[in-house]
Amino acid sequence: VSGPLAGRNVLVTGAGGGLGRAIAVAAAAAGARLLLLGRTVHRLEAVHDAIVAAGGTAPILVPADLRTLDAALAQQIADAIGEQCGALHGLVHNAAVAGPRVPVRFHGDADWDAALAVNVSAPFRLTRALLPVLEAARGAVLLFVSADVARRPRAYWGAYAVSKAALEALATLLADELASTSDIRVNVVDPGALQSALRARLFPGDDVTALPPAEAPGAAIAALLAEPAAHGSRSVLALPAAAGR
Ligand SMILES: NC(=O)c1ccc[n+]([C@@H]2O[C@H](COP(=O)([O-])OP(=O)(O)OC[C@H]3O[C@@H](n4cnc5c(N)ncnc54)[C@H](OP(=O)(O)O)[C@@H]3O)[C@@H](O)[C@H]2O)c1
């Protein structure tokens, strides 16, 4: 498949639905071979089939639960990618979970632990294991999908806000470390409010269908894989009118 991402291998986490699916579909349309990571295999298979039906390169499925991903599983994933692909040109840390918005006083342990595990610890472990295969590619791109509560934490956003602030700190220090030691480019990207299961969980009373679908930010994020913003920068795809995410 020709396009700006032809010949490039791109791993997207949380690729089974929402924004992750939209990023994967757009990156495949731009020529990339996708590695679709997610915990629900039939959803990954549906994205695989949609990409193939659209004429894209058949993706590789990477079933994994990021809630329990440890160093050993991260290394297995990295080894398999090294063997099957040789190099990884793009890594998009998109998967995330959000609990219901509650005051800290009533925040549940399970929601707290899940957000920190999926939204921060898994990206850390995956990045650490995948750095060698990213370094094996020329000009690999490492994208961290964040949200504006990372920089503007406010009432009731709980572990989701804390986890996104930690994710941005991880991205920022990685950008600083890698600037002098590799040609991997690191960006944080905020897609803005969009229709998704995560959004519906955060705002159960709202009509999510009034929000933009995931396709537009998905395409914009896929474009960053071909022409990333300046190393270490933060791209905000949010429309000015999109508030309260
Ligand atoms: N929606 C918004 O308004 C909005 C705004 C700002 C930022 N964002 C960010 O955009 C990104 C995508 O969110 P979304 O709105 O597209 O949410 P979503 O539709 O809920 O998608 C989240 C994805 O993460 C995967 N995931 C969750 N837990 C996992 C686990 N334990 N192991 C593996 N995969 C797991 C899900 O897989 P399953 O299909 O298996 O559940 C799903 O594919 C997130 O980083 C989010 O913070 C979203």
PDB file of C-alpha atoms and ligand atoms in Angstrom:
ATOM      1  CA  VAL A   1       0.000   0.000   0.000  1.00  0.00           C
ATOM      2  CA  SER A   2       1.449   3.370  -0.972  1.00  0.00           C
ATOM      3  CA  GLY A   3       1.201   6.498   1.184  1.00  0.00           C
ATOM      4  CA  PRO A   4       3.249   8.547   3.633  1.00  0.00           C
ATOM      5  CA  LEU A   5       3.476   5.618   6.084  1.00  0.00           C
ATOM      6  CA  ALA A   6       4.323   2.924   3.500  1.00  0.00           C
ATOM      7  CA  GLY A   7       6.877   0.468   4.846  1.00  0.00           C
ATOM      8  CA  ARG A   8       6.376   1.622   8.431  1.00  0.00           C
ATOM      9  CA  ASN A   9       5.253  -0.588  11.321  1.00  0.00           C
ATOM     10  CA  VAL A  10       2.970   1.145  13.821  1.00  0.00           C
ATOM     11  CA  LEU A  11       1.717  -0.228  17.146  1.00  0.00           C
ATOM     12  CA  VAL A  12      -1.501   1.320  18.531  1.00  0.00           C
ATOM     13  CA  THR A  13      -2.698   0.377  22.020  1.00  0.00           C
ATOM     14  CA  GLY A  14      -6.425   0.234  22.656  1.00  0.00           C
ATOM     15  CA  ALA A  15      -6.910  -0.303  18.936  1.00  0.00           C
ATOM     16  CA  GLY A  16     -10.209  -2.192  19.241  1.00  0.00           C
ATOM     17  CA  GLY A  17     -12.485   0.838  19.448  1.00  0.00           C
ATOM     18  CA  GLY A  18     -12.865   4.572  19.883  1.00  0.00           C
ATOM     19  CA  LEU A  19      -9.895   6.742  18.991  1.00  0.00           C
ATOM     20  CA  GLY A  20      -7.456   3.798  18.790  1.00  0.00           C
ATOM     21  CA  ARG A  21      -9.477   2.165  16.038  1.00  0.00           C
ATOM     22  CA  ALA A  22      -9.692   5.476  14.150  1.00  0.00           C
ATOM     23  CA  ILE A  23      -5.907   6.010  14.412  1.00  0.00           C
ATOM     24  CA  ALA A  24      -5.256   2.446  13.221  1.00  0.00           C
ATOM     25  CA  VAL A  25      -7.617   2.700  10.245  1.00  0.00           C
ATOM     26  CA  ALA A  26      -6.157   6.065   9.183  1.00  0.00           C
ATOM     27  CA  ALA A  27      -2.547   4.881   9.581  1.00  0.00           C
ATOM     28  CA  ALA A  28      -3.304   1.755   7.522  1.00  0.00           C
ATOM     29  CA  ALA A  29      -4.901   3.918   4.807  1.00  0.00           C
ATOM     30  CA  ALA A  30      -1.641   5.922   4.783  1.00  0.00           C
ATOM     31  CA  GLY A  31       0.279   2.727   4.063  1.00  0.00           C
ATOM     32  CA  ALA A  32       1.428   1.494   7.491  1.00  0.00           C
ATOM     33  CA  ARG A  33       1.399  -2.092   8.698  1.00  0.00           C
ATOM     34  CA  LEU A  34      -0.489  -1.991  11.989  1.00  0.00           C
ATOM     35  CA  LEU A  35       0.078  -3.907  15.181  1.00  0.00           C
ATOM     36  CA  LEU A  36      -3.241  -3.772  17.002  1.00  0.00           C
ATOM     37  CA  LEU A  37      -2.898  -4.108  20.791  1.00  0.00           C
ATOM     38  CA  GLY A  38      -5.973  -4.558  22.972  1.00  0.00           C
ATOM     39  CA  ARG A  39      -7.555  -6.893  25.454  1.00  0.00           C
ATOM     40  CA  THR A  40     -10.750  -7.808  23.553  1.00  0.00           C
ATOM     41  CA  VAL A  41      -9.707 -10.031  20.654  1.00  0.00           C
ATOM     42  CA  HIS A  42     -12.947  -9.935  18.650  1.00  0.00           C
ATOM     43  CA  ARG A  43     -12.782  -6.136  18.584  1.00  0.00           C
ATOM     44  CA  LEU A  44      -9.198  -6.304  17.284  1.00  0.00           C
ATOM     45  CA  GLU A  45     -10.331  -8.829  14.656  1.00  0.00           C
ATOM     46  CA  ALA A  46     -13.075  -6.458  13.516  1.00  0.00           C
ATOM     47  CA  VAL A  47     -10.493  -3.660  13.037  1.00  0.00           C
ATOM     48  CA  HIS A  48      -8.194  -6.104  11.222  1.00  0.00           C
ATOM     49  CA  ASP A  49     -11.009  -7.042   8.849  1.00  0.00           C
ATOM     50  CA  ALA A  50     -11.999  -3.414   8.229  1.00  0.00           C
ATOM     51  CA  ILE A  51      -8.396  -2.512   7.343  1.00  0.00           C
ATOM     52  CA  VAL A  52      -8.018  -5.476   4.984  1.00  0.00           C
ATOM     53  CA  ALA A  53     -11.404  -4.773   3.373  1.00  0.00           C
ATOM     54  CA  ALA A  54     -10.243  -1.198   2.705  1.00  0.00           C
ATOM     55  CA  GLY A  55      -7.148  -2.511   0.912  1.00  0.00           C
ATOM     56  CA  GLY A  56      -4.665  -2.047   3.757  1.00  0.00           C
ATOM     57  CA  THR A  57      -1.832  -4.366   4.777  1.00  0.00           C
ATOM     58  CA  ALA A  58      -3.079  -7.152   7.058  1.00  0.00           C
ATOM     59  CA  PRO A  59      -2.423  -6.022  10.651  1.00  0.00           C
ATOM     60  CA  ILE A  60      -0.804  -8.127  13.367  1.00  0.00           C
ATOM     61  CA  LEU A  61      -2.967  -8.661  16.455  1.00  0.00           C
ATOM     62  CA  VAL A  62      -1.336  -8.185  19.853  1.00  0.00           C
ATOM     63  CA  PRO A  63      -3.852  -9.376  22.470  1.00  0.00           C
ATOM     64  CA  ALA A  64      -2.747  -8.095  25.878  1.00  0.00           C
ATOM     65  CA  ASP A  65      -4.364  -6.814  29.049  1.00  0.00           C
ATOM     66  CA  LEU A  66      -2.560  -3.603  30.023  1.00  0.00           C
ATOM     67  CA  ARG A  67      -4.033  -3.765  33.510  1.00  0.00           C
ATOM     68  CA  THR A  68      -1.761  -6.721  34.334  1.00  0.00           C
ATOM     69  CA  LEU A  69       1.069  -6.186  31.832  1.00  0.00           C
ATOM     70  CA  ASP A  70       4.390  -6.826  33.564  1.00  0.00           C
ATOM     71  CA  ALA A  71       8.000  -6.529  32.416  1.00  0.00           C
ATOM     72  CA  ALA A  72       8.046 -10.136  31.159  1.00  0.00           C
ATOM     73  CA  LEU A  73       4.978  -9.710  28.923  1.00  0.00           C
ATOM     74  CA  ALA A  74       6.266  -6.376  27.636  1.00  0.00           C
ATOM     75  CA  GLN A  75       9.542  -8.079  26.721  1.00  0.00           C
ATOM     76  CA  GLN A  76       7.697 -10.946  24.969  1.00  0.00           C
ATOM     77  CA  ILE A  77       5.817  -8.379  22.883  1.00  0.00           C
ATOM     78  CA  ALA A  78       9.058  -6.555  22.051  1.00  0.00           C
ATOM     79  CA  ASP A  79      10.826  -9.794  21.098  1.00  0.00           C
ATOM     80  CA  ALA A  80       7.939 -10.879  18.856  1.00  0.00           C
ATOM     81  CA  ILE A  81       7.915  -7.487  17.109  1.00  0.00           C
ATOM     82  CA  GLY A  82      11.675  -7.664  16.630  1.00  0.00           C
ATOM     83  CA  GLU A  83      11.398 -11.121  15.064  1.00  0.00           C
ATOM     84  CA  GLN A  84       8.377 -10.438  12.850  1.00  0.00           C
ATOM     85  CA  CYS A  85       8.932  -6.798  11.894  1.00  0.00           C
ATOM     86  CA  GLY A  86      12.568  -5.993  12.575  1.00  0.00           C
ATOM     87  CA  ALA A  87      11.812  -2.419  13.549  1.00  0.00           C
ATOM     88  CA  LEU A  88       8.952  -0.364  14.942  1.00  0.00           C
ATOM     89  CA  HIS A  89       8.429   3.055  13.369  1.00  0.00           C
ATOM     90  CA  GLY A  90       5.524   4.279  15.462  1.00  0.00           C
ATOM     91  CA  LEU A  91       4.149   3.586  18.944  1.00  0.00           C
ATOM     92  CA  VAL A  92       0.870   5.203  19.967  1.00  0.00           C
ATOM     93  CA  HIS A  93      -0.009   4.927  23.649  1.00  0.00           C
ATOM     94  CA  ASN A  94      -3.753   5.416  23.248  1.00  0.00           C
ATOM     95  CA  ALA A  95      -5.436   2.878  25.573  1.00  0.00           C
ATOM     96  CA  ALA A  96      -6.872   4.332  28.744  1.00  0.00           C
ATOM     97  CA  VAL A  97      -9.510   3.759  31.355  1.00  0.00           C
ATOM     98  CA  ALA A  98     -11.459   6.329  33.336  1.00  0.00           C
ATOM     99  CA  GLY A  99     -13.462   5.773  36.456  1.00  0.00           C
ATOM    100  CA  PRO A 100     -16.663   7.666  37.195  1.00  0.00           C
ATOM    101  CA  ARG A 101     -16.007  11.253  38.273  1.00  0.00           C
ATOM    102  CA  VAL A 102     -16.187  11.266  42.078  1.00  0.00           C
ATOM    103  CA  PRO A 103     -14.659  13.254  44.956  1.00  0.00           C
ATOM    104  CA  VAL A 104     -11.364  11.852  46.237  1.00  0.00           C
ATOM    105  CA  ARG A 105     -13.158  10.968  49.499  1.00  0.00           C
ATOM    106  CA  PHE A 106     -15.294   8.430  47.635  1.00  0.00           C
ATOM    107  CA  HIS A 107     -12.763   7.306  45.041  1.00  0.00           C
ATOM    108  CA  GLY A 108     -12.609   3.510  44.866  1.00  0.00           C
ATOM    109  CA  ASP A 109      -9.335   1.604  45.080  1.00  0.00           C
ATOM    110  CA  ALA A 110     -10.118  -0.542  42.035  1.00  0.00           C
ATOM    111  CA  ASP A 111     -10.741   2.494  39.808  1.00  0.00           C
ATOM    112  CA  TRP A 112      -7.582   4.163  41.143  1.00  0.00           C
ATOM    113  CA  ASP A 113      -5.383   1.111  40.586  1.00  0.00           C
ATOM    114  CA  ALA A 114      -6.775   0.407  37.126  1.00  0.00           C
ATOM    115  CA  ALA A 115      -6.201   3.982  35.901  1.00  0.00           C
ATOM    116  CA  LEU A 116      -2.630   4.073  37.152  1.00  0.00           C
ATOM    117  CA  ALA A 117      -1.875   0.591  35.745  1.00  0.00           C
ATOM    118  CA  VAL A 118      -3.406   1.035  32.275  1.00  0.00           C
ATOM    119  CA  ASN A 119      -2.748   4.747  31.760  1.00  0.00           C
ATOM    120  CA  VAL A 120       0.792   5.073  33.169  1.00  0.00           C
ATOM    121  CA  SER A 121       2.524   1.842  34.200  1.00  0.00           C
ATOM    122  CA  ALA A 122       1.708  -0.031  30.989  1.00  0.00           C
ATOM    123  CA  PRO A 123       2.997   2.783  28.718  1.00  0.00           C
ATOM    124  CA  PHE A 124       6.155   2.905  30.852  1.00  0.00           C
ATOM    125  CA  ARG A 125       6.768  -0.851  30.634  1.00  0.00           C
ATOM    126  CA  LEU A 126       5.919  -1.066  26.935  1.00  0.00           C
ATOM    127  CA  THR A 127       8.111   1.919  26.049  1.00  0.00           C
ATOM    128  CA  ARG A 128      11.045   0.564  28.084  1.00  0.00           C
ATOM    129  CA  ALA A 129      10.831  -2.805  26.333  1.00  0.00           C
ATOM    130  CA  LEU A 130      10.209  -1.366  22.858  1.00  0.00           C
ATOM    131  CA  LEU A 131      12.987   1.266  22.781  1.00  0.00           C
ATOM    132  CA  PRO A 132      15.428  -1.108  21.012  1.00  0.00           C
ATOM    133  CA  VAL A 133      12.971  -1.859  18.167  1.00  0.00           C
ATOM    134  CA  LEU A 134      12.106   1.860  17.938  1.00  0.00           C
ATOM    135  CA  GLU A 135      15.815   2.677  17.727  1.00  0.00           C
ATOM    136  CA  ALA A 136      16.118   0.084  14.951  1.00  0.00           C
ATOM    137  CA  ALA A 137      13.816   2.267  12.809  1.00  0.00           C
ATOM    138  CA  ARG A 138      14.937   5.588  11.367  1.00  0.00           C
ATOM    139  CA  GLY A 139      13.016   8.508  12.868  1.00  0.00           C
ATOM    140  CA  ALA A 140      10.533   6.486  14.909  1.00  0.00           C
ATOM    141  CA  VAL A 141       7.649   8.398  16.496  1.00  0.00           C
ATOM    142  CA  LEU A 142       6.430   7.850  20.053  1.00  0.00           C
ATOM    143  CA  LEU A 143       3.002   9.379  20.745  1.00  0.00           C
ATOM    144  CA  PHE A 144       1.293   9.658  24.114  1.00  0.00           C
ATOM    145  CA  VAL A 145      -2.446  10.354  23.967  1.00  0.00           C
ATOM    146  CA  SER A 146      -3.356  12.619  26.863  1.00  0.00           C
ATOM    147  CA  ALA A 147      -6.192  14.895  27.931  1.00  0.00           C
ATOM    148  CA  ASP A 148      -6.408  18.468  29.155  1.00  0.00           C
ATOM    149  CA  VAL A 149      -7.038  17.401  32.778  1.00  0.00           C
ATOM    150  CA  ALA A 150      -3.368  16.429  32.828  1.00  0.00           C
ATOM    151  CA  ARG A 151      -2.469  20.117  32.888  1.00  0.00           C
ATOM    152  CA  ARG A 152      -5.637  21.451  34.494  1.00  0.00           C
ATOM    153  CA  PRO A 153      -6.572  18.927  37.203  1.00  0.00           C
ATOM    154  CA  ARG A 154      -9.895  19.814  38.765  1.00  0.00           C
ATOM    155  CA  ALA A 155     -12.597  18.470  41.055  1.00  0.00           C
ATOM    156  CA  TYR A 156     -13.860  14.908  40.622  1.00  0.00           C
ATOM    157  CA  TRP A 157     -11.473  13.810  37.853  1.00  0.00           C
ATOM    158  CA  GLY A 158      -9.613  11.545  40.282  1.00  0.00           C
ATOM    159  CA  ALA A 159      -7.125   8.945  39.098  1.00  0.00           C
ATOM    160  CA  TYR A 160      -7.771   9.690  35.414  1.00  0.00           C
ATOM    161  CA  ALA A 161      -6.361  13.223  35.834  1.00  0.00           C
ATOM    162  CA  VAL A 162      -3.506  12.005  38.031  1.00  0.00           C
ATOM    163  CA  SER A 163      -2.608   9.271  35.547  1.00  0.00           C
ATOM    164  CA  LYS A 164      -2.616  11.640  32.560  1.00  0.00           C
ATOM    165  CA  ALA A 165      -0.416  14.150  34.445  1.00  0.00           C
ATOM    166  CA  ALA A 166       2.024  11.313  35.175  1.00  0.00           C
ATOM    167  CA  LEU A 167       1.883  10.159  31.534  1.00  0.00           C
ATOM    168  CA  GLU A 168       2.778  13.651  30.319  1.00  0.00           C
ATOM    169  CA  ALA A 169       5.676  13.765  32.796  1.00  0.00           C
ATOM    170  CA  LEU A 170       6.895  10.412  31.443  1.00  0.00           C
ATOM    171  CA  ALA A 171       6.645  11.688  27.860  1.00  0.00           C
ATOM    172  CA  THR A 172       8.444  14.926  28.697  1.00  0.00           C
ATOM    173  CA  LEU A 173      11.377  13.312  30.458  1.00  0.00           C
ATOM    174  CA  LEU A 174      11.651  10.665  27.728  1.00  0.00           C
ATOM    175  CA  ALA A 175      11.749  13.418  25.101  1.00  0.00           C
ATOM    176  CA  ASP A 176      14.563  15.058  27.045  1.00  0.00           C
ATOM    177  CA  GLU A 177      16.502  11.802  27.446  1.00  0.00           C
ATOM    178  CA  LEU A 178      16.085  10.704  23.837  1.00  0.00           C
ATOM    179  CA  ALA A 179      16.872  14.088  22.284  1.00  0.00           C
ATOM    180  CA  SER A 180      20.590  13.546  22.728  1.00  0.00           C
ATOM    181  CA  THR A 181      20.742   9.772  22.390  1.00  0.00           C
ATOM    182  CA  SER A 182      18.447   8.774  19.495  1.00  0.00           C
ATOM    183  CA  ASP A 183      16.374  10.039  16.569  1.00  0.00           C
ATOM    184  CA  ILE A 184      13.085   8.919  18.160  1.00  0.00           C
ATOM    185  CA  ARG A 185      10.641  11.816  18.264  1.00  0.00           C
ATOM    186  CA  VAL A 186       8.302  12.054  21.233  1.00  0.00           C
ATOM    187  CA  ASN A 187       5.016  13.967  21.248  1.00  0.00           C
ATOM    188  CA  VAL A 188       2.013  14.267  23.538  1.00  0.00           C
ATOM    189  CA  VAL A 189      -1.303  14.656  21.769  1.00  0.00           C
ATOM    190  CA  ASP A 190      -4.656  15.741  23.190  1.00  0.00           C
ATOM    191  CA  PRO A 191      -7.502  14.709  20.869  1.00  0.00           C
ATOM    192  CA  GLY A 192     -10.155  16.859  22.537  1.00  0.00           C
ATOM    193  CA  ALA A 193     -13.620  15.648  23.481  1.00  0.00           C
ATOM    194  CA  LEU A 194     -14.965  12.944  21.167  1.00  0.00           C
ATOM    195  CA  GLN A 195     -17.592  10.223  21.022  1.00  0.00           C
ATOM    196  CA  SER A 196     -16.427   7.104  22.848  1.00  0.00           C
ATOM    197  CA  ALA A 197     -17.173   4.591  25.580  1.00  0.00           C
ATOM    198  CA  LEU A 198     -14.639   6.343  27.825  1.00  0.00           C
ATOM    199  CA  ARG A 199     -16.391   9.677  27.364  1.00  0.00           C
ATOM    200  CA  ALA A 200     -19.786   8.092  28.127  1.00  0.00           C
ATOM    201  CA  ARG A 201     -18.375   6.665  31.366  1.00  0.00           C
ATOM    202  CA  LEU A 202     -17.052  10.072  32.422  1.00  0.00           C
ATOM    203  CA  PHE A 203     -20.295  11.875  31.517  1.00  0.00           C
ATOM    204  CA  PRO A 204     -23.086   9.300  31.881  1.00  0.00           C
ATOM    205  CA  GLY A 205     -25.819  11.926  31.571  1.00  0.00           C
ATOM    206  CA  ASP A 206     -24.512  13.522  28.388  1.00  0.00           C
ATOM    207  CA  ASP A 207     -25.413  12.769  24.798  1.00  0.00           C
ATOM    208  CA  VAL A 208     -22.006  11.704  23.444  1.00  0.00           C
ATOM    209  CA  THR A 209     -23.366  11.600  19.903  1.00  0.00           C
ATOM    210  CA  ALA A 210     -23.345  15.416  19.997  1.00  0.00           C
ATOM    211  CA  LEU A 211     -19.530  15.243  20.100  1.00  0.00           C
ATOM    212  CA  PRO A 212     -17.250  14.782  17.078  1.00  0.00           C
ATOM    213  CA  PRO A 213     -16.660  11.153  16.064  1.00  0.00           C
ATOM    214  CA  ALA A 214     -13.163   9.723  16.522  1.00  0.00           C
ATOM    215  CA  GLU A 215     -12.302   9.743  12.803  1.00  0.00           C
ATOM    216  CA  ALA A 216     -11.073  13.358  12.510  1.00  0.00           C
ATOM    217  CA  PRO A 217      -8.668  13.291  15.492  1.00  0.00           C
ATOM    218  CA  GLY A 218      -7.703   9.741  14.488  1.00  0.00           C
ATOM    219  CA  ALA A 219      -6.623  10.944  11.047  1.00  0.00           C
ATOM    220  CA  ALA A 220      -4.780  13.935  12.556  1.00  0.00           C
ATOM    221  CA  ILE A 221      -2.865  11.664  14.941  1.00  0.00           C
ATOM    222  CA  ALA A 222      -2.007   9.234  12.135  1.00  0.00           C
ATOM    223  CA  ALA A 223      -0.642  12.218  10.184  1.00  0.00           C
ATOM    224  CA  LEU A 224       1.666  13.029  13.114  1.00  0.00           C
ATOM    225  CA  LEU A 225       3.222   9.585  12.626  1.00  0.00           C
ATOM    226  CA  ALA A 226       4.399  10.692   9.198  1.00  0.00           C
ATOM    227  CA  GLU A 227       5.252  14.271  10.045  1.00  0.00           C
ATOM    228  CA  PRO A 228       5.547  14.601  13.803  1.00  0.00           C
ATOM    229  CA  ALA A 229       5.403  17.909  15.562  1.00  0.00           C
ATOM    230  CA  ALA A 230       8.652  19.228  17.027  1.00  0.00           C
ATOM    231  CA  HIS A 231      10.360  16.740  19.336  1.00  0.00           C
ATOM    232  CA  GLY A 232       9.029  17.023  22.864  1.00  0.00           C
ATOM    233  CA  SER A 233       6.070  19.206  21.916  1.00  0.00           C
ATOM    234  CA  ARG A 234       2.437  18.853  22.869  1.00  0.00           C
ATOM    235  CA  SER A 235      -0.155  18.942  20.085  1.00  0.00           C
ATOM    236  CA  VAL A 236      -3.686  19.847  21.029  1.00  0.00           C
ATOM    237  CA  LEU A 237      -6.231  18.732  18.476  1.00  0.00           C
ATOM    238  CA  ALA A 238      -9.103  20.038  20.582  1.00  0.00           C
ATOM    239  CA  LEU A 239     -11.527  22.425  18.982  1.00  0.00           C
ATOM    240  CA  PRO A 240     -11.798  25.654  21.002  1.00  0.00           C
ATOM    241  CA  ALA A 241     -15.473  24.909  21.671  1.00  0.00           C
ATOM    242  CA  ALA A 242     -14.802  21.483  23.196  1.00  0.00           C
ATOM    243  CA  ALA A 243     -14.765  22.014  26.936  1.00  0.00           C
ATOM    244  CA  GLY A 244     -14.987  19.947  30.070  1.00  0.00           C
ATOM    245  CA  ARG A 245     -12.995  16.908  29.122  1.00  0.00           C
TER     246      ARG A 245
HETATM  247  N1  LIG B   1     -13.108  10.481  24.448  1.00  0.00           N
HETATM  248  C1  LIG B   1     -12.674  11.678  24.804  1.00  0.00           C
HETATM  249  O1  LIG B   1     -13.460  12.628  24.905  1.00  0.00           O
HETATM  250  C2  LIG B   1     -11.190  11.901  25.084  1.00  0.00           C
HETATM  251  C3  LIG B   1     -10.754  13.190  25.410  1.00  0.00           C
HETATM  252  C4  LIG B   1      -9.402  13.411  25.672  1.00  0.00           C
HETATM  253  C5  LIG B   1      -8.517  12.333  25.620  1.00  0.00           C
HETATM  254  N2  LIG B   1      -8.960  11.082  25.313  1.00  0.00           N
HETATM  255  C6  LIG B   1      -7.998   9.983  25.290  1.00  0.00           C
HETATM  256  O2  LIG B   1      -8.114   9.282  24.070  1.00  0.00           O
HETATM  257  C7  LIG B   1      -7.657   7.931  24.266  1.00  0.00           C
HETATM  258  C8  LIG B   1      -8.662   6.955  23.688  1.00  0.00           C
HETATM  259  O3  LIG B   1      -9.849   7.045  24.431  1.00  0.00           O
HETATM  260  P1  LIG B   1     -11.296   6.727  23.814  1.00  0.00           P
HETATM  261  O4  LIG B   1     -12.120   7.887  24.113  1.00  0.00           O
HETATM  262  O5  LIG B   1     -11.154   6.235  22.421  1.00  0.00           O
HETATM  263  O6  LIG B   1     -11.748   5.550  24.807  1.00  0.00           O
HETATM  264  P2  LIG B   1     -12.399   4.093  24.539  1.00  0.00           P
HETATM  265  O7  LIG B   1     -13.339   4.137  23.394  1.00  0.00           O
HETATM  266  O8  LIG B   1     -12.909   3.662  25.868  1.00  0.00           O
HETATM  267  O9  LIG B   1     -11.148   3.239  24.113  1.00  0.00           O
HETATM  268  C9  LIG B   1     -10.170   2.871  25.043  1.00  0.00           C
HETATM  269  C10 LIG B   1      -9.398   1.702  24.486  1.00  0.00           C
HETATM  270  O10 LIG B   1      -8.463   1.277  25.494  1.00  0.00           O
HETATM  271  C11 LIG B   1      -8.542  -0.135  25.598  1.00  0.00           C
HETATM  272  N3  LIG B   1      -8.250  -0.615  26.936  1.00  0.00           N
HETATM  273  C12 LIG B   1      -8.846  -0.274  28.085  1.00  0.00           C
HETATM  274  N4  LIG B   1      -8.358  -1.016  29.086  1.00  0.00           N
HETATM  275  C13 LIG B   1      -7.447  -1.862  28.549  1.00  0.00           C
HETATM  276  C14 LIG B   1      -6.629  -2.876  29.071  1.00  0.00           C
HETATM  277  N5  LIG B   1      -6.668  -3.215  30.371  1.00  0.00           N
HETATM  278  N6  LIG B   1      -5.820  -3.546  28.232  1.00  0.00           N
HETATM  279  C15 LIG B   1      -5.793  -3.253  26.910  1.00  0.00           C
HETATM  280  N7  LIG B   1      -6.558  -2.298  26.341  1.00  0.00           N
HETATM  281  C16 LIG B   1      -7.377  -1.606  27.169  1.00  0.00           C
HETATM  282  C17 LIG B   1      -9.970  -0.473  25.253  1.00  0.00           C
HETATM  283  O11 LIG B   1     -10.022  -1.820  24.881  1.00  0.00           O
HETATM  284  P3  LIG B   1     -11.376  -2.688  24.983  1.00  0.00           P
HETATM  285  O12 LIG B   1     -12.021  -2.441  23.683  1.00  0.00           O
HETATM  286  O13 LIG B   1     -10.913  -4.075  25.128  1.00  0.00           O
HETATM  287  O14 LIG B   1     -12.113  -2.173  26.174  1.00  0.00           O
HETATM  288  C18 LIG B   1     -10.288   0.501  24.149  1.00  0.00           C
HETATM  289  O15 LIG B   1      -9.908  -0.012  22.894  1.00  0.00           O
HETATM  290  C19 LIG B   1      -7.422   7.769  25.764  1.00  0.00           C
HETATM  291  O16 LIG B   1      -6.050   7.881  26.062  1.00  0.00           O
HETATM  292  C20 LIG B   1      -8.198   8.931  26.364  1.00  0.00           C
HETATM  293  O17 LIG B   1      -7.697   9.338  27.617  1.00  0.00           O
HETATM  294  C21 LIG B   1     -10.277  10.836  25.030  1.00  0.00           C
END
